[in-house]
Coordinates of C-alpha atoms and ligand atoms in Angstrom, one line a residue:
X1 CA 13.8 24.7 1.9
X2 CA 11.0 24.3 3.9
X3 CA 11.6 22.8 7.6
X4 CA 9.0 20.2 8.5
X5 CA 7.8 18.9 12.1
X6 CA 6.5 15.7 13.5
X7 CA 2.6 16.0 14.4
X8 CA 2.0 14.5 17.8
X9 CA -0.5 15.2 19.8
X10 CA -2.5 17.6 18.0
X11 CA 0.8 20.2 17.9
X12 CA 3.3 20.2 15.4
X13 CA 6.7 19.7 17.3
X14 CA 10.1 19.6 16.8
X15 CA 12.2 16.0 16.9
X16 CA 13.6 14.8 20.3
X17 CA 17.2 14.3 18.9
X18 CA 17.0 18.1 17.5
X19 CA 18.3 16.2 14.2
X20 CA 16.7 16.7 10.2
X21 CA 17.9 15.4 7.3
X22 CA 16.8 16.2 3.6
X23 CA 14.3 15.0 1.5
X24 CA 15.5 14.8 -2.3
X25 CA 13.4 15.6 -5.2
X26 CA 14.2 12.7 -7.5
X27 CA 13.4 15.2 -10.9
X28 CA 15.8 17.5 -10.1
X29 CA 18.1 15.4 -8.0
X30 CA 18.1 18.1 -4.6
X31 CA 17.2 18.5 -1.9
X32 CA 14.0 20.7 -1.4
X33 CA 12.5 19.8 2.3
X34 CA 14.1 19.0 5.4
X35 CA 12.3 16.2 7.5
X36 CA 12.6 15.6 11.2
X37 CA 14.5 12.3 11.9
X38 CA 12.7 11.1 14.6
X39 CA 13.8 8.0 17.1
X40 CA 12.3 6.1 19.9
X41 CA 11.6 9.2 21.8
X42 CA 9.3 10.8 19.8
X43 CA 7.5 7.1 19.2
X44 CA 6.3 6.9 22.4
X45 CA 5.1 10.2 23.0
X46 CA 3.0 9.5 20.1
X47 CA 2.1 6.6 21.1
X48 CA 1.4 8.3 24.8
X49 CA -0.5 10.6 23.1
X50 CA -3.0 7.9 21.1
X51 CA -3.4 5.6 24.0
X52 CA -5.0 8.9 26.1
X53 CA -6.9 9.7 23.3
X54 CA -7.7 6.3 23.2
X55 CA -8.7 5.8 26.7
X56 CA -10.5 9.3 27.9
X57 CA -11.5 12.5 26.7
X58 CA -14.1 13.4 23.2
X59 CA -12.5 10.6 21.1
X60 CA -13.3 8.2 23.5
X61 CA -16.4 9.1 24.2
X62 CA -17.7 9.9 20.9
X63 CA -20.3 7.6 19.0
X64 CA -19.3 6.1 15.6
X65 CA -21.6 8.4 14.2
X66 CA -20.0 11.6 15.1
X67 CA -16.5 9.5 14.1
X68 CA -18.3 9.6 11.2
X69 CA -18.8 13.3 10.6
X70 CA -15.7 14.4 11.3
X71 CA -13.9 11.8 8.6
X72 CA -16.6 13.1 6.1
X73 CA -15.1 16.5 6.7
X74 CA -11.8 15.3 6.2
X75 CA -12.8 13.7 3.0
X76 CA -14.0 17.5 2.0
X77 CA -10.8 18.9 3.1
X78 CA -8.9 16.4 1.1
X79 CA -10.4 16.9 -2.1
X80 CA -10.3 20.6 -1.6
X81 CA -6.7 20.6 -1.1
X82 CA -5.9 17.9 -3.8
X83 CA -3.7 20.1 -6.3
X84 CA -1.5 21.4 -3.6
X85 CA -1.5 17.6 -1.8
X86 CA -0.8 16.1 -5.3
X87 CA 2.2 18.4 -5.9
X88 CA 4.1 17.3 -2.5
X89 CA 3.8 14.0 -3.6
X90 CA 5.8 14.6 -7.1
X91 CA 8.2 16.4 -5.3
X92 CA 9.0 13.7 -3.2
X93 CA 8.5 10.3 -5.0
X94 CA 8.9 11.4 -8.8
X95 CA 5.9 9.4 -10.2
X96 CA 3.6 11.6 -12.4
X97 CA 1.3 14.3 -11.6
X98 CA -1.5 13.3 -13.2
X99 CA -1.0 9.6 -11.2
X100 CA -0.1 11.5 -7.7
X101 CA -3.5 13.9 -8.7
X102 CA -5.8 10.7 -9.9
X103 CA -4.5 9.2 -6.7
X104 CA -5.4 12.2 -4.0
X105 CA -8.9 13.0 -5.9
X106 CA -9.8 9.6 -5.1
X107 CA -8.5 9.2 -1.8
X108 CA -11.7 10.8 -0.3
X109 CA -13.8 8.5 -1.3
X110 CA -12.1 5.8 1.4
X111 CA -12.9 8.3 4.2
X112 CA -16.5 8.7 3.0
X113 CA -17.2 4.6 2.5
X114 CA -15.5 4.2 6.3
X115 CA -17.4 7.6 7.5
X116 CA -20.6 5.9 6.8
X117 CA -19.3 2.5 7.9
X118 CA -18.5 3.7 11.2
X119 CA -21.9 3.5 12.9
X120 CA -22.4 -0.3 11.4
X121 CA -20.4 -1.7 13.0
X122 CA -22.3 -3.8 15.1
X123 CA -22.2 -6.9 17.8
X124 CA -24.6 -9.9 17.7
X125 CA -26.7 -11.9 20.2
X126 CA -26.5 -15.6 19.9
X127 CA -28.9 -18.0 20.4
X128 CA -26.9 -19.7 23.1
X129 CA -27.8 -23.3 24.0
X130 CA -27.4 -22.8 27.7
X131 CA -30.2 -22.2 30.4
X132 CA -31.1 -18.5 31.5
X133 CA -27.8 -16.9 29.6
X134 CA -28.2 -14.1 27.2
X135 CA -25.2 -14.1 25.3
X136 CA -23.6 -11.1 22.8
X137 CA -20.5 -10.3 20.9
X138 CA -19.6 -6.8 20.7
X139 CA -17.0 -5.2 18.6
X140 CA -14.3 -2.7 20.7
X141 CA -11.5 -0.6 18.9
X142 CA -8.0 -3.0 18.5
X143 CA -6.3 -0.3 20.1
X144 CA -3.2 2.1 18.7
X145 CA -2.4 1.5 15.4
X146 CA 0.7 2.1 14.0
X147 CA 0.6 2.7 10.2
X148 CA 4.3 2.2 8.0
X149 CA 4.0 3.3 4.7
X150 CA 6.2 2.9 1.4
X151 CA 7.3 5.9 -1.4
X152 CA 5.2 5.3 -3.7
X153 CA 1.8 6.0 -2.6
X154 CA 2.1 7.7 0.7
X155 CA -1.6 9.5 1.2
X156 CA -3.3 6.8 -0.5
X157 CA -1.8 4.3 2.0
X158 CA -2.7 6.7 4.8
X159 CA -6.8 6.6 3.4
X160 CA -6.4 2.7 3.2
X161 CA -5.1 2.3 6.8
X162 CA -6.3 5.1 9.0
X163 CA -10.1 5.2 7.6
X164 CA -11.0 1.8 8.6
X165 CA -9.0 2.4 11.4
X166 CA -10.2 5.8 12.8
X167 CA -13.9 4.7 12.0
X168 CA -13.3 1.8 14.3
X169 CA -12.4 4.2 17.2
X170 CA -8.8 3.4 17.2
X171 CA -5.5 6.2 16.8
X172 CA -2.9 5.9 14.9
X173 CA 0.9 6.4 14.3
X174 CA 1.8 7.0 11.2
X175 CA 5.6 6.7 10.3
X176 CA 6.4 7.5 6.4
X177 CA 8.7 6.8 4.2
X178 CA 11.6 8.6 4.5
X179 CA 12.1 9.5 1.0
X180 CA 8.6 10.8 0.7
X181 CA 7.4 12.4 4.3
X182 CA 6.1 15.9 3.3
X183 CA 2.9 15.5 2.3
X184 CA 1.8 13.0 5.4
X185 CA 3.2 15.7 7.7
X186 CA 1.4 18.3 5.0
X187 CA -2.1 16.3 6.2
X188 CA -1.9 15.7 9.8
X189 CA -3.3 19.8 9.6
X190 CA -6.1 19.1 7.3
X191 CA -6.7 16.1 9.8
X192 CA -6.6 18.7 12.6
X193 CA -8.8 21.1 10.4
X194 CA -11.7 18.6 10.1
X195 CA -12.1 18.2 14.1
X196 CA -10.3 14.9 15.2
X197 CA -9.4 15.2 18.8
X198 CA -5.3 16.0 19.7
X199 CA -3.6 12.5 19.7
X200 CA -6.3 10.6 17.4
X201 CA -4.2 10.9 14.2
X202 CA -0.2 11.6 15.2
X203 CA 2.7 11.1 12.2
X204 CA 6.5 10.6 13.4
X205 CA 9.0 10.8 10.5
X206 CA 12.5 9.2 10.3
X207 CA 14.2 6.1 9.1
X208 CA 12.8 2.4 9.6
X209 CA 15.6 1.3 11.7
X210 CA 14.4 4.1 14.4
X211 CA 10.9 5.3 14.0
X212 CA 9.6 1.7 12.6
X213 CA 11.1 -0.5 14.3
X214 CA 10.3 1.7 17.9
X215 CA 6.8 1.4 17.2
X216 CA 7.0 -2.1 16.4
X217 CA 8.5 -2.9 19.6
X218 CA 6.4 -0.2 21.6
X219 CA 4.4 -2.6 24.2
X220 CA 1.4 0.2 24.0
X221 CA 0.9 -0.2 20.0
X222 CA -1.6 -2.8 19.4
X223 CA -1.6 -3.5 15.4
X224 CA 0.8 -2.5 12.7
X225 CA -0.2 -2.0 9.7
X226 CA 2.8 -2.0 7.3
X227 CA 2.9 -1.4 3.1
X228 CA 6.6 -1.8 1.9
X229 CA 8.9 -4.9 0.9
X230 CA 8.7 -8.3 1.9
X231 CA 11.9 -8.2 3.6
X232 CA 10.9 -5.6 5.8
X233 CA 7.3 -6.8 6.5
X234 CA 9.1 -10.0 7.0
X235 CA 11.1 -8.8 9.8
X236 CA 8.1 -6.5 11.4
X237 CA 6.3 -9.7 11.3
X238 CA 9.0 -11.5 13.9
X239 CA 9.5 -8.6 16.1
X240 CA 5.9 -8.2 16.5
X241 CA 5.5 -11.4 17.9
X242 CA 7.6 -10.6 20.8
X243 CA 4.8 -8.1 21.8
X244 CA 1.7 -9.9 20.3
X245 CA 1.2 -7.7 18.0
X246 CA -2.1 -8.0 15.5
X247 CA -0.1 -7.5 11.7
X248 CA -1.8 -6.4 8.0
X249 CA 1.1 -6.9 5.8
X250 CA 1.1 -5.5 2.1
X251 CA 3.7 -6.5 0.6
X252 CA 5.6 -7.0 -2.9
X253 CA 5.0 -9.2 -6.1
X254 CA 5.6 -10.3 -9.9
X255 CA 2.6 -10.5 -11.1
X256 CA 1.6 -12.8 -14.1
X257 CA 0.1 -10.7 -17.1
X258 CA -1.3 -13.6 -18.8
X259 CA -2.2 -12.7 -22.6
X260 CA -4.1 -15.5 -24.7
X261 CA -4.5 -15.3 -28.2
X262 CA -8.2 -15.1 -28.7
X263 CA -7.7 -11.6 -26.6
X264 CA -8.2 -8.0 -27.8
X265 CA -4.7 -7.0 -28.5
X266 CA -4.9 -3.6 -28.6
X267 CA -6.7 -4.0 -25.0
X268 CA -4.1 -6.3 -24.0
X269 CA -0.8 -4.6 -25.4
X270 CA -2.1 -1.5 -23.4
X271 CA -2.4 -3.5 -20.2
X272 CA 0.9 -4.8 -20.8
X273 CA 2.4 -1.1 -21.1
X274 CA 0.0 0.2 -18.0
X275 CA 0.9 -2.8 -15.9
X276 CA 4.9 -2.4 -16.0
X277 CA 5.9 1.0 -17.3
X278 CA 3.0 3.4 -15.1
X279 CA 5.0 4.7 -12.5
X280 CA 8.0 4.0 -13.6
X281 CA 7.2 -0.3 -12.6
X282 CA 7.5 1.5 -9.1
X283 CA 4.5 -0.5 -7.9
X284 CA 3.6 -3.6 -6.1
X285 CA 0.9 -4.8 -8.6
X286 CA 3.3 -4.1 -11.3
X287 CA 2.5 -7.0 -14.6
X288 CA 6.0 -7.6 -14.5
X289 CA 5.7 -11.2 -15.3
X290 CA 4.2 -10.9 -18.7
X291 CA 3.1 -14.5 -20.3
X292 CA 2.2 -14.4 -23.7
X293 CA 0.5 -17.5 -25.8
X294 CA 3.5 -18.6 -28.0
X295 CA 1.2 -18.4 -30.9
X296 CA 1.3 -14.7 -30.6
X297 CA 4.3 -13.8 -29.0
X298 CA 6.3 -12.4 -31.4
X299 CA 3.7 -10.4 -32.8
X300 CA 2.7 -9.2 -29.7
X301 CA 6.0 -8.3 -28.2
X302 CA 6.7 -6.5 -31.4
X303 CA 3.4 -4.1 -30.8
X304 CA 4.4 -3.7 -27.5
X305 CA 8.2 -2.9 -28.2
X306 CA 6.5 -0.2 -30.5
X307 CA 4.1 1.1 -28.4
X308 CA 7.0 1.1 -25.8
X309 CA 9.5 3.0 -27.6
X310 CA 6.4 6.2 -27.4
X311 CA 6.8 6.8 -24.0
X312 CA 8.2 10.0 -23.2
X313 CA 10.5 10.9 -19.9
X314 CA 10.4 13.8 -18.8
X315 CA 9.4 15.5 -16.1
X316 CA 6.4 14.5 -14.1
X317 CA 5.0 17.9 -13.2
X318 CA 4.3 18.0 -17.0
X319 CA 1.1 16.7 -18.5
X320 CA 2.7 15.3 -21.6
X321 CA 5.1 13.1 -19.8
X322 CA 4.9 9.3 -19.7
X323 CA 7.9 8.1 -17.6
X324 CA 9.0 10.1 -14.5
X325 CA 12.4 9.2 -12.6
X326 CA 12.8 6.8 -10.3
X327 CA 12.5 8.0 -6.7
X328 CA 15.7 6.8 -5.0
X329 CA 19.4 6.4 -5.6
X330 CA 19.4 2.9 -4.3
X331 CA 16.3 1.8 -6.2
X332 CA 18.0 3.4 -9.1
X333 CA 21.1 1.2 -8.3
X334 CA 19.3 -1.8 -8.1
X335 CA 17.1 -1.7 -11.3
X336 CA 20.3 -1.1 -13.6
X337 CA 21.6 -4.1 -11.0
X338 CA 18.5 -6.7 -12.2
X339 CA 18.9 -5.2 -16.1
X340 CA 22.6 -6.4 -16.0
X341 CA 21.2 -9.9 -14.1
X342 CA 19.0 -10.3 -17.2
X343 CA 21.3 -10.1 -19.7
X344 CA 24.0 -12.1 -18.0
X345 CA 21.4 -14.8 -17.5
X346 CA 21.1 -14.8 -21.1
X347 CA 17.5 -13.1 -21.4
X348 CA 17.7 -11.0 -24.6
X349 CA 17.0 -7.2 -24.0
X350 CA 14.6 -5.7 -27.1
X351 CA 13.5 -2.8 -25.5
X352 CA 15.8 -0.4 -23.2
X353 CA 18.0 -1.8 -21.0
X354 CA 20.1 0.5 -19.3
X355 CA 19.8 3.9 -17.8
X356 CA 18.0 6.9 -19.9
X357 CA 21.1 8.7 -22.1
X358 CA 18.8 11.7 -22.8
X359 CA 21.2 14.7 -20.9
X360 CA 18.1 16.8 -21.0
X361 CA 17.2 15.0 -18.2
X362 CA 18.1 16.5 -14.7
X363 CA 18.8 14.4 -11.8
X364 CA 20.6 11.2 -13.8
X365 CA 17.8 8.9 -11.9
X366 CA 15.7 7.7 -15.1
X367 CA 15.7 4.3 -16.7
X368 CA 14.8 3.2 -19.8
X369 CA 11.6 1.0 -20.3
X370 CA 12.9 -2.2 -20.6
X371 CA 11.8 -5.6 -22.3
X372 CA 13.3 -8.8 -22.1
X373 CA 12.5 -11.9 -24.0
X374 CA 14.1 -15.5 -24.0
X375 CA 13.4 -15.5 -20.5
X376 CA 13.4 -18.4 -18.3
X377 CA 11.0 -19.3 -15.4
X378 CA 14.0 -20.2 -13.3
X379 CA 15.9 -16.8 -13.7
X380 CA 16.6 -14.2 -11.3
X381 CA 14.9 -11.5 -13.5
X382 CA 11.3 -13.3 -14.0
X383 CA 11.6 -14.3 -9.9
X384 CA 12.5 -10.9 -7.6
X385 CA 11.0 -8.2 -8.0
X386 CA 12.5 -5.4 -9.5
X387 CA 10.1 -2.5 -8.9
X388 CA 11.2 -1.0 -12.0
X389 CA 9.7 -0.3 -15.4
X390 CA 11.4 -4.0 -16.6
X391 CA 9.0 -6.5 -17.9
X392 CA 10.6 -10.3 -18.7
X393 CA 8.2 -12.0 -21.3
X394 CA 7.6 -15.8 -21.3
X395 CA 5.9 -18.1 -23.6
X396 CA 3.5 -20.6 -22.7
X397 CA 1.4 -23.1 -24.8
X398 CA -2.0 -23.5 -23.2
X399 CA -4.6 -22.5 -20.3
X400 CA -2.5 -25.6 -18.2
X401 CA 1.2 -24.1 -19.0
X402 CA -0.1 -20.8 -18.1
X403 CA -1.5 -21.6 -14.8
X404 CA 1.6 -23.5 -14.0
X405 CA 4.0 -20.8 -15.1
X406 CA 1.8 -18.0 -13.3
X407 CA 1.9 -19.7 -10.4
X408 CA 5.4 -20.8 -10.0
X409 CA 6.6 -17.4 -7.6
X410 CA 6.6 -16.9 -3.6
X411 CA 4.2 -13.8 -4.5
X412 CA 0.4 -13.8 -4.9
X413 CA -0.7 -10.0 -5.2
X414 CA -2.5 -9.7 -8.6
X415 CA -2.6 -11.6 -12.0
X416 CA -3.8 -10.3 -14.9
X417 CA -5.6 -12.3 -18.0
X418 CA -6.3 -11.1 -21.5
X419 CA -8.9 -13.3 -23.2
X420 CA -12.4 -13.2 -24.8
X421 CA -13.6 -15.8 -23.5
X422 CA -15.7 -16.0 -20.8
X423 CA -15.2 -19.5 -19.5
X424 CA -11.6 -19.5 -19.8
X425 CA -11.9 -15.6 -17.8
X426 CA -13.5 -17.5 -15.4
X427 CA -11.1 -21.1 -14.9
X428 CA -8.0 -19.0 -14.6
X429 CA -9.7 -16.3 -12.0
X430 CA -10.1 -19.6 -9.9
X431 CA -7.0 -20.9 -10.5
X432 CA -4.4 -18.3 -10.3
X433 CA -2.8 -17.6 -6.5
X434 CA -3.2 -14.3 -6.3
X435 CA -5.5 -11.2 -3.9
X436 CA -6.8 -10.1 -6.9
X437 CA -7.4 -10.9 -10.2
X438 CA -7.9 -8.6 -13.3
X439 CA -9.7 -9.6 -16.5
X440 CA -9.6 -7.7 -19.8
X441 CA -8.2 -4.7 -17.2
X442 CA -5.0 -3.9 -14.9
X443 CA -3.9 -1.8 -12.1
X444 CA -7.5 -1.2 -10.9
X445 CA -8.5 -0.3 -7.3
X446 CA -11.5 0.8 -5.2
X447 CA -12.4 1.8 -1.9
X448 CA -14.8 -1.0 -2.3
X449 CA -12.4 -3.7 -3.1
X450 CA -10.6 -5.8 -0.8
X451 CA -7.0 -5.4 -1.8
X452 CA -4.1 -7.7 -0.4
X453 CA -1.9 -10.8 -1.1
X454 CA -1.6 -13.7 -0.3
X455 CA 2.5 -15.7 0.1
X456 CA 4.8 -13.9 0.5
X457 CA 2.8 -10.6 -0.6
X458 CA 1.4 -10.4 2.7
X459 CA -1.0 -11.1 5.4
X460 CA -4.8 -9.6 5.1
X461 CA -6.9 -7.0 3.0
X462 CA -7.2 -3.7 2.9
X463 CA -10.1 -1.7 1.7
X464 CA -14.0 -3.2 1.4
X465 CA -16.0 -4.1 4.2
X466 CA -14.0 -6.8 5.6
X467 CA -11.0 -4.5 6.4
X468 CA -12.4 -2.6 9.2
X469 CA -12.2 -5.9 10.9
X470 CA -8.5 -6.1 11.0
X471 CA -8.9 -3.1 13.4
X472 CA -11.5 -4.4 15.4
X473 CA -11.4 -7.4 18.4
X474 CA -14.7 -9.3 19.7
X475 CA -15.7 -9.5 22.9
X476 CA -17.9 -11.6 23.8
X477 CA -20.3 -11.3 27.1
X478 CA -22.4 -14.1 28.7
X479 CA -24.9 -12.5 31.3
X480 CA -26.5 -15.4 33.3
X481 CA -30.2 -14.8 34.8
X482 CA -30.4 -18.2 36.1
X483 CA -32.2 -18.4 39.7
X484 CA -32.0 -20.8 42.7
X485 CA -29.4 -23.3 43.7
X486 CA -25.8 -22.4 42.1
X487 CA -24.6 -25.3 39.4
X488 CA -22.0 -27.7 40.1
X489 CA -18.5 -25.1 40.7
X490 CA -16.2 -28.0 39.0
X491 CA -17.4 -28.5 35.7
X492 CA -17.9 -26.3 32.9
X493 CA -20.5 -24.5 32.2
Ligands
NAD501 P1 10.5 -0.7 2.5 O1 10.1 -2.0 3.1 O2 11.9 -0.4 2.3 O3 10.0 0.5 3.5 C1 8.6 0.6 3.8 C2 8.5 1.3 5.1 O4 9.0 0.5 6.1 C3 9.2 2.7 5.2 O5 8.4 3.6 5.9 C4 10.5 2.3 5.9 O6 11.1 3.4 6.6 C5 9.9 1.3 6.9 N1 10.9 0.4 7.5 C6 12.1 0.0 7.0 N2 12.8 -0.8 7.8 C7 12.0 -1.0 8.9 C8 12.1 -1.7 10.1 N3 13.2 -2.4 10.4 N4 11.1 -1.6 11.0 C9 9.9 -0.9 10.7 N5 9.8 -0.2 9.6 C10 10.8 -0.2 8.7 O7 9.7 -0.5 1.2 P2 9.7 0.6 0.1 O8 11.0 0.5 -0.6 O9 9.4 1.9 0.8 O10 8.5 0.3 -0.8 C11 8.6 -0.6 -1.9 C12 8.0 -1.9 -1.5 O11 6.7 -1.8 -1.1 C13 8.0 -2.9 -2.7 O12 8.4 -4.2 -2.3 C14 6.5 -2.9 -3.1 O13 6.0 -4.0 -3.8 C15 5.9 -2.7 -1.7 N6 4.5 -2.1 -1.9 C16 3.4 -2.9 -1.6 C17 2.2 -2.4 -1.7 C18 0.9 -3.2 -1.4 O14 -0.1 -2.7 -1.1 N7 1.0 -4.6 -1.4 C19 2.0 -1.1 -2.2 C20 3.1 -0.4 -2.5 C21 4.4 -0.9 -2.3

């Protein structure tokens, strides 16, 4: 088992509590990795560590365009060690390889679009309307940024949060999930490879109650930046206010996937498959909702029941496989818990439902694609989200029902809509509450995309232009030329 260290600093160091615990490989159901369990100790020498880098030495004297350079290497250094970076992942959260490896190969492109963003970032001078002033706005690093990241996704998270962040001149603290901590501790080296200054980029490891919740409350941390549940970004979002903390929440959902019947169904029955069973549903902008015209519903659950019923579980190291396991005993736990929900709510289970009986299968953590149909707005299983390959179908009889039905959750991540129609593409992208909106397509991303929700799936965007701004403040400087007699002290000026 390999023994793993936090990266604070610059140095890879061992935890202040002198304590580990294992990290579990969900295939095989052991342990394989033991991950320091850090607490509030090691939080703020982290967070010493980014504030100095912060306030004096290369980092803080560097210009953005030499930021730049160095996240550009990175980039290179990423996609060079993609295979090896892809692998951890698997190990640790179970999704498939070839997701994990789509996901790393692509995660340099966010270092490059923020590399060459870096030196843009620019101030303005306003045309005040005051005498002898010359008035500008310039933009200055937030400050330390601590970055909490979910299972499923770890080093893609990282590229959304800490490129827009480094190329604004801030550090970060990044604390992983604990289920899946290897391969963010695994990077801080490649980070260190490409240049950054010691205490720039710093990752503490542990459990959320300790590690997270410490650099929430850490008065020297001056942003989180969280990805995980909306109960937890709920409760980040109260305790930061205590400090006055600057939040980017991204949060869970139950997304509409809204089929019409003048869609391509072979298009759409895919996107229906892609947007709950990929990752084993373990996704925020899982289709999990899935709202199909009743004039096609039966035929279309039918060709999605069969097409279904192909995928194969397995392990996800393996090209051929489809559905990998799911990455935690409690998530595990609380699937089977919403499948048992369903049916006692009286939805009626045509696909799966239940755990996988195939004792080829190591590790006892796999589920069986699941469809539901019959299923009611109002119930538990087409409300919470599940993060879990279960999909709840529900009818709907027009472009009105299908807003309204769409619409009816506390979430507002993504919707997807299936139709060939142009101007009907176009009402329902206006009228759906949701960060982003897919048409004819699902479970697309890009560094050039603003990304986010908006409910209860969370506060701001990540990715595109715009998100360098959540790590950025204004300041704004008035420089008065004015000559002769001083103006009146007690009014404003
Ligand atoms: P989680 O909320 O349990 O944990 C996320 C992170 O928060 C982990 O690092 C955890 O250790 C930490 N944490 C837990 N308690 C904390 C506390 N009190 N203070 C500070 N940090 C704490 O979420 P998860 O189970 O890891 O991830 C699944 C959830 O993430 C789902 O709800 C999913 O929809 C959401 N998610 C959202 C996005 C998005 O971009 N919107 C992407 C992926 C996942």
């Amino acid at each position: 088992m390999k023994t793993y260290q936090h990266f604070i600093d610059g140095q890879y160091v061992d935890p202040v509590s002198g304590r580990w615990f294992d990290s579990i490989d969900p295939y095989r159901g052991e342990a394989w990795a033991r991950i320091p369990q850090g607490d509030a100790a090691d939080v703020d020498r982290a967070v010493k560590a980014a504030s100095r880098a912060m306030r004096e030495g290369p980092w803080a004297e560097m210009k953005a365009t030499q930021r730049g350079r160095l996240m550009l290497k990175l980039a290179d250094l990423v996609e060079q060690n993609a295979q090896r970076l892809a692998e951890l992942e698997v190990r640790d959260n179970g999704k498939l390889l070839a997701e994990m490896l789509g996901q790393v190969n692509y995660h340099p492109q966010w270092w490059r679009y923020y590399g060459g963003l870096a030196d843009k970032v620019e101030g303005r001078v306003m045309p005040i309307d005051k005498p002898d002033v010359f008035a500008f706005s310039t933009k200055e690093p937030i400050g330390v940024v601590g970055a909490i990241t979910a299972w499923n996704s770890p080093l893609l998270f990282i590229a959304w949060k800490c490129a827009p962040a480094l190329a604004a001149g801030c550090a970060v603290v990044v604390k992983p999930s604990e289920f899946t901590s290897a391969s963010t501790l695994e990077y801080a080296a490649l980070v260190r490879e490409a240049g950054f200054p010691d205490g720039v980029f710093n990752v503490v490891a542990g459990y959320g109650h300790e590690v997270g919740s410490a650099l929430v409350d850490h008065p020297d941390v001056a942003k989180i930046t969280f990805t995980g549940s909306d109960a937890t970004g709920a409760r980040i979002y109260a305790q930061a206010a205590k400090t006055m903390k600057r939040v980017t929440l991204e949060l869970g959902g139950k997304s509409p996937n809204i089929v019409f019947d003048d869609a391509d169904l072979d298009q759409a029955v895919a996107g229906a498959v892609s947007g709950i069973f990929a990752a084993t549903g373990q996704t925020c902008i899982a289709g999990s909702r899935l709202l199909v015209q009743n004039s096609i519903k039966d035929e279309f659950v039918e060709r999605l029941v069969a097409l279904g019923r192909t995928a194969r579980k397995g392990n996800p190291m393996e090209s051929d496989t489809n559905i990998g396991p799911v990455t935690t005993p409690a998530q595990y736990k609380k699937i089977l818990e919403y499948i048992d929900i369903a049916k006692s709510e009286g939805a009626r289970c045509v696909l799966g439902g239940g755990p996988a009986e195939d004792k080829s299968l190591p590790g006892g953590q796999f589920v069986e694609p699941t469809v539901f149909v019959d299923v009611d707005p109002q119930m538990r299983i087409a409300r919470e989200e599940v993060f879990g390959p279960v999909l709840s179908v529900i009818g709907f009889d027009d472009e009105a029902d299908a807003i309204a039905k769409a619409n009816d959750t506390i979430y507002g991540l993504a919707a997807g809509v299936w139709t060939g129609n142009i101007g009907r593409a176009m009402r329902m992208s206006k009228a759906l509450k949701a960060g982003t909106v897919w048409v004819n397509t699902y479970r697309a991303v890009s560094y050039m995309m603003p990304f986010g929700g908006i409910k209860h799936s969370g506060i701001g965007r990540e990715s595109g232009i715009e998100s360098i701004e959540q790590y950025l403040e204004t300041k704004s400087t008035w420089i008065s030329y004015a000559q002769g007699a001083p103006a009146n002290p007690f009014i404003m000026r």
